[in-house]
mmCIF file of C-alpha atoms and ligand atoms in Angstrom:
data_model
loop_
_atom_site.group_PDB
_atom_site.id
_atom_site.type_symbol
_atom_site.label_atom_id
_atom_site.label_comp_id
_atom_site.label_asym_id
_atom_site.label_seq_id
_atom_site.Cartn_x
_atom_site.Cartn_y
_atom_site.Cartn_z
ATOM 1 C CA MET A 1 0.275 0.130 -0.513
ATOM 2 C CA TYR A 2 3.341 2.348 -0.328
ATOM 3 C CA GLU A 3 1.753 3.213 -4.129
ATOM 4 C CA ALA A 4 -1.321 3.416 -5.821
ATOM 5 C CA ILE A 5 -3.189 0.007 -6.434
ATOM 6 C CA GLN A 6 -5.547 -0.987 -9.202
ATOM 7 C CA ALA A 7 -9.030 -1.661 -7.582
ATOM 8 C CA ASN A 8 -10.646 -2.272 -10.646
ATOM 9 C CA LYS A 9 -10.816 -1.363 -14.241
ATOM 10 C CA ASP A 10 -9.494 2.682 -14.536
ATOM 11 C CA THR A 11 -10.230 2.987 -10.538
ATOM 12 C CA TRP A 12 -7.484 3.317 -8.135
ATOM 13 C CA TRP A 13 -7.180 3.438 -4.332
ATOM 14 C CA VAL A 14 -5.261 6.027 -3.508
ATOM 15 C CA GLY A 15 -5.211 5.964 0.741
ATOM 16 C CA VAL A 16 -2.496 5.890 3.728
ATOM 17 C CA ASN A 17 -2.163 4.414 6.346
ATOM 18 C CA ASP A 18 -2.257 6.821 9.818
ATOM 19 C CA HIS A 19 -0.048 4.443 12.711
ATOM 20 C CA GLU A 20 0.523 7.994 14.399
ATOM 21 C CA THR A 21 -2.939 9.159 15.079
ATOM 22 C CA ASP A 22 -3.763 7.900 19.078
ATOM 23 C CA LEU A 23 -7.281 8.892 19.192
ATOM 24 C CA PHE A 24 -9.847 8.637 16.407
ATOM 25 C CA GLU A 25 -12.199 12.051 16.670
ATOM 26 C CA SER A 26 -9.235 11.959 19.950
ATOM 27 C CA LEU A 27 -11.897 9.864 21.561
ATOM 28 C CA TRP A 28 -10.897 6.635 20.333
ATOM 29 C CA PRO A 29 -8.052 4.133 20.431
ATOM 30 C CA LEU A 30 -6.064 3.227 17.073
ATOM 31 C CA PRO A 31 -3.746 0.125 18.392
ATOM 32 C CA GLN A 32 -3.664 -0.682 15.267
ATOM 33 C CA GLY A 33 -4.201 2.070 13.246
ATOM 34 C CA VAL A 34 -6.163 3.634 10.674
ATOM 35 C CA ALA A 35 -6.350 4.088 7.139
ATOM 36 C CA TYR A 36 -7.756 7.198 4.899
ATOM 37 C CA ASN A 37 -8.509 5.003 1.676
ATOM 38 C CA ALA A 38 -10.007 7.791 -0.921
ATOM 39 C CA TYR A 39 -9.258 7.099 -5.140
ATOM 40 C CA LEU A 40 -9.341 8.100 -8.576
ATOM 41 C CA VAL A 41 -12.031 7.303 -11.338
ATOM 42 C CA ASN A 42 -9.912 7.652 -14.801
ATOM 43 C CA GLY A 43 -12.881 7.222 -17.432
ATOM 44 C CA THR A 44 -11.986 8.373 -20.870
ATOM 45 C CA ASN A 45 -12.504 11.863 -21.002
ATOM 46 C CA ALA A 46 -12.534 12.915 -17.298
ATOM 47 C CA ALA A 47 -10.697 12.039 -13.488
ATOM 48 C CA ALA A 48 -12.227 12.395 -10.170
ATOM 49 C CA ALA A 49 -11.161 11.780 -6.918
ATOM 50 C CA ILE A 50 -13.483 10.060 -4.473
ATOM 51 C CA ASP A 51 -12.673 12.014 -1.773
ATOM 52 C CA THR A 52 -9.032 13.485 -0.353
ATOM 53 C CA VAL A 53 -7.045 11.993 3.348
ATOM 54 C CA LYS A 54 -6.000 13.765 6.138
ATOM 55 C CA GLY A 55 -4.105 16.664 6.219
ATOM 56 C CA PRO A 56 -0.331 15.898 7.372
ATOM 57 C CA TRP A 57 -0.073 12.891 4.743
ATOM 58 C CA LEU A 58 -0.385 15.533 1.402
ATOM 59 C CA ASP A 59 2.936 14.384 0.093
ATOM 60 C CA GLU A 60 1.928 10.327 0.092
ATOM 61 C CA TYR A 61 -1.751 10.981 -1.302
ATOM 62 C CA ILE A 62 -0.451 13.680 -3.850
ATOM 63 C CA ASN A 63 1.876 11.397 -5.004
ATOM 64 C CA LYS A 64 -0.551 7.916 -5.327
ATOM 65 C CA LEU A 65 -3.415 10.343 -6.664
ATOM 66 C CA THR A 66 -0.158 11.525 -10.239
ATOM 67 C CA GLN A 67 0.550 8.005 -10.105
ATOM 68 C CA ALA A 68 -2.900 6.920 -11.353
ATOM 69 C CA LEU A 69 -3.725 9.892 -12.898
ATOM 70 C CA ASN A 70 -0.404 8.860 -15.180
ATOM 71 C CA GLY A 71 0.193 12.223 -16.972
ATOM 72 C CA ARG A 72 -3.599 13.321 -17.080
ATOM 73 C CA ALA A 73 -5.054 16.362 -15.393
ATOM 74 C CA LEU A 74 -7.697 16.169 -12.330
ATOM 75 C CA ASN A 75 -11.173 17.611 -13.460
ATOM 76 C CA TYR A 76 -13.630 17.222 -10.398
ATOM 77 C CA LEU A 77 -12.164 15.997 -6.820
ATOM 78 C CA VAL A 78 -16.300 14.532 -5.356
ATOM 79 C CA ILE A 79 -17.196 15.394 -2.078
ATOM 80 C CA ASN A 80 -18.601 12.208 -0.650
ATOM 81 C CA HIS A 81 -17.833 13.782 3.283
ATOM 82 C CA MET A 82 -16.529 16.710 4.600
ATOM 83 C CA GLU A 83 -15.472 15.323 8.337
ATOM 84 C CA PRO A 84 -11.519 16.340 7.729
ATOM 85 C CA ASP A 85 -10.037 12.916 7.489
ATOM 86 C CA HIS A 86 -11.186 12.513 4.054
ATOM 87 C CA ALA A 87 -11.804 16.300 3.146
ATOM 88 C CA GLY A 88 -7.901 17.243 4.326
ATOM 89 C CA LEU A 89 -6.437 18.716 1.455
ATOM 90 C CA ILE A 90 -9.296 19.337 -1.119
ATOM 91 C CA ALA A 91 -7.382 23.265 -0.957
ATOM 92 C CA GLN A 92 -4.502 21.355 -2.358
ATOM 93 C CA LEU A 93 -6.025 19.744 -4.970
ATOM 94 C CA LYS A 94 -7.204 22.644 -6.169
ATOM 95 C CA THR A 95 -3.493 24.321 -5.845
ATOM 96 C CA LYS A 96 -1.905 21.734 -7.922
ATOM 97 C CA TRP A 97 -4.863 21.553 -10.685
ATOM 98 C CA PRO A 98 -6.335 24.619 -10.549
ATOM 99 C CA ALA A 99 -9.113 23.726 -13.492
ATOM 100 C CA LEU A 100 -10.479 21.646 -10.277
ATOM 101 C CA LYS A 101 -14.316 20.934 -10.080
ATOM 102 C CA PHE A 102 -15.924 20.544 -6.744
ATOM 103 C CA ILE A 103 -18.981 18.098 -6.644
ATOM 104 C CA GLY A 104 -21.281 17.892 -3.564
ATOM 105 C CA ASN A 105 -24.989 18.610 -2.112
ATOM 106 C CA ALA A 106 -26.503 21.549 -1.067
ATOM 107 C CA LYS A 107 -25.338 20.538 2.392
ATOM 108 C CA THR A 108 -21.446 20.107 1.535
ATOM 109 C CA MET A 109 -21.190 23.574 0.064
ATOM 110 C CA PRO A 110 -21.832 25.819 3.543
ATOM 111 C CA LEU A 111 -19.026 22.867 4.890
ATOM 112 C CA LEU A 112 -16.664 23.060 1.937
ATOM 113 C CA LYS A 113 -17.058 27.449 2.398
ATOM 114 C CA GLY A 114 -16.600 26.841 6.262
ATOM 115 C CA TYR A 115 -13.436 24.551 6.503
ATOM 116 C CA HIS A 116 -11.960 25.881 3.539
ATOM 117 C CA GLY A 117 -13.651 29.226 2.149
ATOM 118 C CA ILE A 118 -14.360 27.500 -0.811
ATOM 119 C CA GLU A 119 -17.582 29.032 -3.314
ATOM 120 C CA ASP A 120 -16.009 28.848 -6.753
ATOM 121 C CA ASP A 121 -16.124 25.801 -9.499
ATOM 122 C CA ILE A 122 -18.296 23.510 -7.487
ATOM 123 C CA ILE A 123 -21.303 21.402 -9.083
ATOM 124 C CA THR A 124 -24.058 20.955 -6.383
ATOM 125 C CA VAL A 125 -25.444 17.409 -6.904
ATOM 126 C CA LYS A 126 -28.713 15.983 -5.373
ATOM 127 C CA ASP A 127 -30.086 12.068 -4.972
ATOM 128 C CA GLY A 128 -29.965 10.283 -7.896
ATOM 129 C CA ASP A 129 -27.217 12.824 -10.076
ATOM 130 C CA THR A 130 -25.280 11.651 -12.663
ATOM 131 C CA LEU A 131 -21.293 12.152 -13.786
ATOM 132 C CA ASP A 132 -20.524 10.531 -16.827
ATOM 133 C CA LEU A 133 -16.521 10.759 -16.939
ATOM 134 C CA GLY A 134 -16.580 8.532 -20.629
ATOM 135 C CA GLY A 135 -16.927 4.729 -20.173
ATOM 136 C CA HIS A 136 -18.186 5.712 -16.026
ATOM 137 C CA ILE A 137 -21.220 7.590 -15.396
ATOM 138 C CA LEU A 138 -20.975 8.310 -11.387
ATOM 139 C CA LYS A 139 -24.270 8.468 -9.578
ATOM 140 C CA PHE A 140 -24.923 9.991 -6.254
ATOM 141 C CA ALA A 141 -27.212 9.398 -3.325
ATOM 142 C CA THR A 142 -26.897 11.449 -0.292
ATOM 143 C CA VAL A 143 -27.019 8.642 2.815
ATOM 144 C CA PRO A 144 -27.570 11.542 6.190
ATOM 145 C CA MET A 145 -26.167 11.054 9.333
ATOM 146 C CA LEU A 146 -23.656 8.495 8.203
ATOM 147 C CA HIS A 147 -21.347 10.265 9.422
ATOM 148 C CA TRP A 148 -22.665 13.564 9.277
ATOM 149 C CA PRO A 149 -25.534 15.663 7.430
ATOM 150 C CA GLU A 150 -24.527 15.850 3.844
ATOM 151 C CA SER A 151 -22.571 12.821 3.681
ATOM 152 C CA MET A 152 -23.576 10.940 0.325
ATOM 153 C CA VAL A 153 -22.206 7.871 -1.724
ATOM 154 C CA THR A 154 -20.725 7.180 -5.093
ATOM 155 C CA PHE A 155 -21.622 4.542 -7.509
ATOM 156 C CA ASP A 156 -20.111 3.759 -10.206
ATOM 157 C CA ALA A 157 -22.558 1.663 -12.525
ATOM 158 C CA SER A 158 -19.746 -0.180 -15.006
ATOM 159 C CA THR A 159 -18.043 -1.501 -12.337
ATOM 160 C CA GLY A 160 -20.183 -1.668 -9.688
ATOM 161 C CA VAL A 161 -18.479 -0.306 -7.108
ATOM 162 C CA LEU A 162 -19.854 2.167 -4.373
ATOM 163 C CA PHE A 163 -17.682 4.790 -2.724
ATOM 164 C CA SER A 164 -19.134 4.484 0.851
ATOM 165 C CA ASN A 165 -17.299 6.801 2.583
ATOM 166 C CA ASP A 166 -17.824 6.204 6.425
ATOM 167 C CA SER A 167 -20.576 3.575 5.869
ATOM 168 C CA PHE A 168 -18.347 -0.076 5.752
ATOM 169 C CA GLY A 169 -15.680 1.462 7.335
ATOM 170 C CA GLY A 170 -13.656 -0.299 9.715
ATOM 171 C CA PHE A 171 -10.631 0.473 12.341
ATOM 172 C CA GLY A 172 -7.374 -0.557 11.686
ATOM 173 C CA ALA A 173 -4.702 0.306 9.055
ATOM 174 C CA HIS A 174 -3.865 -1.684 5.942
ATOM 175 C CA GLU A 175 -1.182 -4.973 6.830
ATOM 176 C CA GLY A 176 -0.306 -6.432 3.093
ATOM 177 C CA GLY A 177 -3.399 -6.045 1.553
ATOM 178 C CA ILE A 178 -5.935 -4.158 1.207
ATOM 179 C CA PHE A 179 -8.946 -6.340 -0.241
ATOM 180 C CA ASP A 180 -10.962 -8.905 1.926
ATOM 181 C CA ASP A 181 -9.592 -11.725 0.365
ATOM 182 C CA GLU A 182 -6.588 -10.977 0.846
ATOM 183 C CA LYS A 183 -7.003 -10.903 4.794
ATOM 184 C CA ASN A 184 -9.177 -13.120 7.267
ATOM 185 C CA LYS A 185 -12.701 -12.157 8.072
ATOM 186 C CA SER A 186 -10.848 -11.904 11.773
ATOM 187 C CA ARG A 187 -8.748 -9.335 10.894
ATOM 188 C CA TRP A 188 -11.392 -6.719 10.187
ATOM 189 C CA GLU A 189 -14.882 -7.662 11.367
ATOM 190 C CA ASP A 190 -14.260 -6.829 15.120
ATOM 191 C CA GLU A 191 -12.184 -3.189 13.992
ATOM 192 C CA MET A 192 -15.551 -3.036 11.702
ATOM 193 C CA LEU A 193 -17.426 -3.537 15.173
ATOM 194 C CA ARG A 194 -15.680 -1.157 16.903
ATOM 195 C CA TYR A 195 -15.817 1.902 14.327
ATOM 196 C CA TYR A 196 -19.939 0.460 13.788
ATOM 197 C CA ALA A 197 -20.453 1.368 17.433
ATOM 198 C CA ALA A 198 -18.249 3.897 18.154
ATOM 199 C CA ILE A 199 -19.557 6.502 14.780
ATOM 200 C CA VAL A 200 -22.417 4.731 13.354
ATOM 201 C CA ALA A 201 -24.309 3.346 15.528
ATOM 202 C CA LYS A 202 -26.220 6.094 17.256
ATOM 203 C CA TYR A 203 -27.714 6.618 13.558
ATOM 204 C CA SER A 204 -28.996 3.351 12.609
ATOM 205 C CA ASN A 205 -32.452 4.038 11.447
ATOM 206 C CA MET A 206 -30.874 6.193 8.929
ATOM 207 C CA VAL A 207 -28.724 2.833 7.954
ATOM 208 C CA GLN A 208 -31.780 0.935 7.163
ATOM 209 C CA GLY A 209 -33.191 3.878 5.163
ATOM 210 C CA ALA A 210 -29.503 3.960 3.498
ATOM 211 C CA LEU A 211 -29.662 -0.001 3.003
ATOM 212 C CA ARG A 212 -33.353 0.711 1.577
ATOM 213 C CA LYS A 213 -32.476 3.342 -1.013
ATOM 214 C CA LEU A 214 -29.255 0.967 -1.589
ATOM 215 C CA GLY A 215 -31.140 -2.278 -2.315
ATOM 216 C CA THR A 216 -31.749 -1.006 -5.822
ATOM 217 C CA LEU A 217 -27.862 -0.761 -7.333
ATOM 218 C CA GLU A 218 -25.762 -4.045 -8.300
ATOM 219 C CA ILE A 219 -23.155 -3.673 -6.137
ATOM 220 C CA LYS A 220 -20.399 -5.774 -6.831
ATOM 221 C CA ASN A 221 -17.619 -4.021 -4.390
ATOM 222 C CA ILE A 222 -17.794 -1.989 -1.346
ATOM 223 C CA PHE A 223 -15.178 0.868 -1.039
ATOM 224 C CA PRO A 224 -15.288 2.776 2.300
ATOM 225 C CA SER A 225 -13.468 5.439 3.307
ATOM 226 C CA HIS A 226 -12.114 3.408 6.252
ATOM 227 C CA GLY A 227 -10.883 -0.179 6.476
ATOM 228 C CA THR A 228 -10.620 -3.015 4.053
ATOM 229 C CA LEU A 229 -11.599 -2.930 0.190
ATOM 230 C CA PHE A 230 -15.402 -5.799 -0.069
ATOM 231 C CA ARG A 231 -14.956 -7.407 -3.658
ATOM 232 C CA GLU A 232 -15.788 -11.231 -2.098
ATOM 233 C CA ASP A 233 -18.203 -11.617 -0.777
ATOM 234 C CA ILE A 234 -20.917 -8.258 -0.528
ATOM 235 C CA LYS A 235 -23.736 -10.389 0.853
ATOM 236 C CA GLN A 236 -21.953 -10.634 4.061
ATOM 237 C CA VAL A 237 -21.201 -7.607 4.762
ATOM 238 C CA ILE A 238 -24.162 -6.056 3.839
ATOM 239 C CA ASN A 239 -25.901 -9.286 6.027
ATOM 240 C CA LEU A 240 -23.520 -7.529 9.146
ATOM 241 C CA TYR A 241 -24.791 -3.461 8.544
ATOM 242 C CA ASP A 242 -28.355 -4.690 8.472
ATOM 243 C CA LYS A 243 -27.696 -6.888 11.306
ATOM 244 C CA TRP A 244 -25.741 -4.065 13.544
ATOM 245 C CA SER A 245 -28.122 -1.276 12.331
ATOM 246 C CA ARG A 246 -31.464 -3.318 13.320
ATOM 247 C CA GLN A 247 -29.389 -5.017 16.608
ATOM 248 C CA GLU A 248 -29.931 -7.941 16.301
ATOM 249 C CA GLY A 249 -28.052 -9.274 19.456
ATOM 250 C CA GLU A 250 -26.246 -12.915 19.244
ATOM 251 C CA GLN A 251 -26.011 -14.465 22.270
ATOM 252 C CA GLY A 252 -23.682 -13.070 24.532
ATOM 253 C CA ALA A 253 -23.125 -11.139 28.062
ATOM 254 C CA VAL A 254 -21.339 -8.122 28.481
ATOM 255 C CA VAL A 255 -20.800 -7.768 32.453
ATOM 256 C CA VAL A 256 -19.335 -3.875 33.312
ATOM 257 C CA TYR A 257 -18.134 -3.183 36.414
ATOM 258 C CA GLY A 258 -17.012 -0.572 38.262
ATOM 259 C CA SER A 259 -14.917 -0.331 41.989
ATOM 260 C CA MET A 260 -12.365 1.081 43.746
ATOM 261 C CA TYR A 261 -11.684 -1.746 46.123
ATOM 262 C CA GLY A 262 -12.761 -4.852 44.329
ATOM 263 C CA ASN A 263 -16.288 -5.198 46.120
ATOM 264 C CA THR A 264 -18.099 -4.357 42.491
ATOM 265 C CA ARG A 265 -15.743 -6.707 41.003
ATOM 266 C CA ARG A 266 -16.842 -9.953 42.739
ATOM 267 C CA MET A 267 -20.145 -9.188 42.420
ATOM 268 C CA ALA A 268 -19.696 -8.320 38.769
ATOM 269 C CA GLU A 269 -18.199 -12.157 38.871
ATOM 270 C CA ALA A 270 -20.496 -13.703 40.321
ATOM 271 C CA VAL A 271 -23.036 -12.424 38.158
ATOM 272 C CA CYS A 272 -20.264 -13.680 35.015
ATOM 273 C CA ALA A 273 -21.316 -17.421 36.713
ATOM 274 C CA GLY A 274 -24.574 -17.165 36.537
ATOM 275 C CA LEU A 275 -24.367 -16.704 32.597
ATOM 276 C CA SER A 276 -21.993 -19.338 32.715
ATOM 277 C CA GLY A 277 -24.421 -21.213 34.881
ATOM 278 C CA ALA A 278 -27.375 -20.890 32.109
ATOM 279 C CA LYS A 279 -24.977 -21.886 29.798
ATOM 280 C CA ILE A 280 -24.183 -18.768 27.990
ATOM 281 C CA LYS A 281 -20.745 -19.225 26.560
ATOM 282 C CA ASP A 282 -19.640 -15.924 25.250
ATOM 283 C CA VAL A 283 -19.043 -13.416 28.532
ATOM 284 C CA ARG A 284 -17.134 -10.613 27.848
ATOM 285 C CA LEU A 285 -16.150 -9.115 31.453
ATOM 286 C CA TYR A 286 -14.853 -6.007 31.142
ATOM 287 C CA ASP A 287 -13.621 -2.424 34.210
ATOM 288 C CA VAL A 288 -15.083 0.218 33.339
ATOM 289 C CA SER A 289 -11.726 1.909 34.437
ATOM 290 C CA ARG A 290 -9.290 0.477 32.455
ATOM 291 C CA ALA A 291 -10.829 -1.253 29.501
ATOM 292 C CA ASP A 292 -11.377 0.809 26.345
ATOM 293 C CA ILE A 293 -15.083 1.837 26.087
ATOM 294 C CA SER A 294 -14.721 1.225 22.324
ATOM 295 C CA CYS A 295 -14.052 -2.359 23.052
ATOM 296 C CA ILE A 296 -16.925 -2.265 25.814
ATOM 297 C CA LEU A 297 -19.679 -0.376 23.153
ATOM 298 C CA ARG A 298 -18.285 -2.710 20.243
ATOM 299 C CA ASP A 299 -19.115 -5.706 22.249
ATOM 300 C CA ILE A 300 -22.905 -4.236 23.980
ATOM 301 C CA TRP A 301 -23.552 -4.508 20.080
ATOM 302 C CA ARG A 302 -22.388 -7.512 19.559
ATOM 303 C CA TYR A 303 -24.521 -8.661 22.445
ATOM 304 C CA LYS A 304 -27.979 -9.811 23.590
ATOM 305 C CA ALA A 305 -27.297 -9.309 27.279
ATOM 306 C CA LEU A 306 -25.506 -6.711 29.426
ATOM 307 C CA ALA A 307 -25.053 -5.963 33.046
ATOM 308 C CA LEU A 308 -23.741 -2.994 35.082
ATOM 309 C CA LEU A 309 -22.371 -2.901 38.701
ATOM 310 C CA ALA A 310 -21.111 -0.358 40.164
ATOM 311 C CA CYS A 311 -20.099 1.432 43.584
ATOM 312 C CA THR A 312 -21.118 4.911 44.245
ATOM 313 C CA TYR A 313 -18.114 8.031 44.362
ATOM 314 C CA ASN A 314 -19.089 10.989 46.354
ATOM 315 C CA THR A 315 -22.691 9.971 46.622
ATOM 316 C CA VAL A 316 -23.136 9.518 43.050
ATOM 317 C CA LEU A 317 -22.460 7.006 39.962
ATOM 318 C CA PHE A 318 -18.832 6.281 39.943
ATOM 319 C CA PRO A 319 -17.521 8.553 37.183
ATOM 320 C CA PRO A 320 -16.447 6.315 34.628
ATOM 321 C CA MET A 321 -20.122 4.140 34.616
ATOM 322 C CA ASP A 322 -21.589 7.272 33.976
ATOM 323 C CA ALA A 323 -19.809 8.014 30.899
ATOM 324 C CA LEU A 324 -20.389 4.461 29.632
ATOM 325 C CA CYS A 325 -23.800 4.905 30.470
ATOM 326 C CA SER A 326 -23.986 8.348 29.223
ATOM 327 C CA LYS A 327 -22.618 6.967 25.771
ATOM 328 C CA LEU A 328 -25.125 4.359 25.698
ATOM 329 C CA LEU A 329 -28.316 7.332 26.265
ATOM 330 C CA ASN A 330 -26.150 8.290 23.080
ATOM 331 C CA ARG A 331 -26.785 5.291 21.444
ATOM 332 C CA THR A 332 -30.318 3.743 22.093
ATOM 333 C CA PRO A 333 -29.531 0.109 21.988
ATOM 334 C CA LYS A 334 -32.633 -2.257 21.626
ATOM 335 C CA ASN A 335 -33.433 -5.586 21.723
ATOM 336 C CA LYS A 336 -30.844 -6.474 24.615
ATOM 337 C CA PHE A 337 -31.819 -7.518 28.636
ATOM 338 C CA LEU A 338 -30.152 -5.519 31.441
ATOM 339 C CA GLY A 339 -29.516 -6.573 34.890
ATOM 340 C CA ILE A 340 -28.784 -3.826 37.222
ATOM 341 C CA ALA A 341 -26.820 -2.700 40.434
ATOM 342 C CA GLY A 342 -24.467 -0.736 42.750
ATOM 343 C CA SER A 343 -22.851 -1.138 45.825
ATOM 344 C CA TYR A 344 -22.332 1.780 48.838
ATOM 345 C CA SER A 345 -19.909 2.581 52.394
ATOM 346 C CA TRP A 346 -21.205 5.669 53.483
ATOM 347 C CA SER A 347 -23.302 6.930 51.047
ATOM 348 C CA LYS A 348 -26.055 5.419 48.791
ATOM 349 C CA GLY A 349 -26.148 6.295 45.219
ATOM 350 C CA ALA A 350 -25.306 4.446 42.352
ATOM 351 C CA LEU A 351 -28.058 1.654 41.837
ATOM 352 C CA THR A 352 -30.514 4.734 42.053
ATOM 353 C CA ALA A 353 -28.123 6.381 39.583
ATOM 354 C CA LEU A 354 -28.483 3.150 37.304
ATOM 355 C CA GLN A 355 -32.719 2.993 37.744
ATOM 356 C CA VAL A 356 -33.233 6.314 36.564
ATOM 357 C CA PHE A 357 -30.092 5.530 33.583
ATOM 358 C CA ALA A 358 -32.270 2.305 33.055
ATOM 359 C CA GLU A 359 -35.463 3.655 33.006
ATOM 360 C CA LYS A 360 -34.522 5.879 30.363
ATOM 361 C CA ILE A 361 -33.008 3.581 27.944
ATOM 362 C CA LYS A 362 -35.385 1.180 27.964
ATOM 363 C CA LEU A 363 -34.302 -2.153 27.286
ATOM 364 C CA ALA A 364 -36.194 -4.586 29.187
ATOM 365 C CA LYS A 365 -35.250 -4.813 32.992
ATOM 366 C CA ILE A 366 -33.853 -8.524 34.555
ATOM 367 C CA ASP A 367 -33.952 -8.942 38.244
ATOM 368 C CA PRO A 368 -33.029 -8.451 40.215
ATOM 369 C CA GLU A 369 -31.943 -5.346 41.166
ATOM 370 C CA ILE A 370 -29.211 -5.949 43.582
ATOM 371 C CA GLU A 371 -27.743 -2.686 46.700
ATOM 372 C CA VAL A 372 -24.349 -4.046 48.558
ATOM 373 C CA PHE A 373 -23.035 -1.900 51.305
ATOM 374 C CA THR A 374 -19.420 -2.280 52.084
ATOM 375 C CA SER A 375 -18.399 -5.600 50.777
ATOM 376 C CA PRO A 376 -21.169 -8.580 49.579
ATOM 377 C CA THR A 377 -22.370 -11.607 52.327
ATOM 378 C CA PRO A 378 -22.448 -14.705 50.781
ATOM 379 C CA GLU A 379 -26.528 -14.031 50.097
ATOM 380 C CA ASP A 380 -25.562 -10.979 48.251
ATOM 381 C CA LEU A 381 -22.974 -12.796 45.702
ATOM 382 C CA GLN A 382 -26.328 -15.184 45.283
ATOM 383 C CA LYS A 383 -28.268 -12.975 43.887
ATOM 384 C CA CYS A 384 -25.983 -11.677 41.306
ATOM 385 C CA PHE A 385 -25.170 -14.914 40.526
ATOM 386 C CA GLU A 386 -29.148 -15.144 40.029
ATOM 387 C CA LEU A 387 -28.767 -11.992 38.004
ATOM 388 C CA GLY A 388 -26.260 -13.619 35.916
ATOM 389 C CA LEU A 389 -28.632 -17.153 35.728
ATOM 390 C CA ASN A 390 -32.149 -14.839 34.758
ATOM 391 C CA LEU A 391 -30.158 -12.768 32.241
ATOM 392 C CA GLY A 392 -28.740 -16.680 30.533
ATOM 393 C CA GLU A 393 -32.250 -18.046 30.292
ATOM 394 C CA ALA A 394 -33.501 -14.501 29.216
ATOM 395 C CA ILE A 395 -31.268 -14.593 26.031
ATOM 396 C CA SER A 396 -31.239 -18.736 25.937
HETATM 397 FE FE1 FEO B 401 -14.191 9.206 8.872
HETATM 398 FE FE2 FEO B 401 -17.490 10.709 9.777
HETATM 399 O O1 FEO B 401 -15.857 10.661 8.719
#
C-alpha cells in the first residue's frame, strides 16, 4: 500500500495508512492504526477523485494520485463527506489542479466554504444525479447522518463499485492486502464493529434507510473510506450492517463493573458465573476504569445481554460508569436485556443512578436489582449469581 493500487477497471486506491494518530476523533484508541481510503476513477473524458485524506498525509496522497493519473490532470473531486479525515486536502488539490471542480450536495457547500473558503467551481448534485466521465457514470446518493448530514455515497454502475465513505468502514490500517479476499475475516470484522459502535451506531435507523435506498443498485464492490475494501462477499458485509443496524444481538453477555477496592468486581464475577450457569458461552467482563470504552461499546452492540455494576463515588455513580451510561444513552441500544447492581459504604447513590439510567434506556430489565453495603455477603453474591442466571435464561 506504499503506492497507488488498481482496485477495479480504471479505478485506483490512493489512500494512506495512519499509525501516528493515537485517538480517532480524539476519542477512540487506534491500536492497529487507521486507513484513510481515497480513490481515483479515470474515465476516457475526465478523471475524478473520490474524497481525499487527512491533512498530514499530503505528499503521500498526492504522489499516489499523480501516479494513478498517469500524466492527466484531475478534473473533479467528489466530496462524499466533509469531515477532515476525508476532506483534509481539498484546498491543496485546487492549488495543484486549478481547473478542478468540486462535487457535493447542498449540505456539503456551507462546510466547504467554512473549512476551506471555497465557493467557486462547485457542482451541487441531488440524489440520483450523475456525472459522466466517459466509460464510467458516477451516480450520487445522499445518506444523511452516515456520518454527517451532508454524507453521500457514489456508485459507478460500469464497475458496480460503491464508494461508501464512512459506511462499511472500520478501524485498523492496512497490513498487507487492502481487499477482503486478501485477509481473514477476523482481521477486519472486530474493528469494523468497533467503528460501527463508536461512530455509526447512533444513526442505526438511518443505516436501515440507506440500505433500502442502496438495495436497488447492483453493487459488486464496496470501497469504504476506512478499512478493508470489499470485493469478494458483498452480501456478507451488507448482512453485517443490516444486523448491526437492526440491533439483532448474538447470544452472549457483557458484564461491566466499576470498582475501587474489588468488592463490586466480585459481584460482577458472580454475575458472570450465573451466565455461565445458564450455559452462555460468550461472556465478556470489563473493568470500566481500564478497558477501552469503544471495545465495551463494540461488545454491547454484539451481544444481547448487558449487566452494569458500580460502586458509589462521592454520593453519585462511579464516574467511569456514568460516562459509559452517557455514551449508551446517546446510541440508544435496543433488543437487549439489562441487569443492574450498585454498592455503597457511607452514602448510597450508584443503584439509584443506574435505575434512572435503566428507565431512560428502555431495555428489558432483568431482576433482581442488587444493592450491597460495603463488601458483598454470600447472600449478596448469590443474588448476583441469580441475576446472571436470569440474564442467561432470557437470551437462551
Ligand atoms: Fe471518516 Fe465521518 O469521517
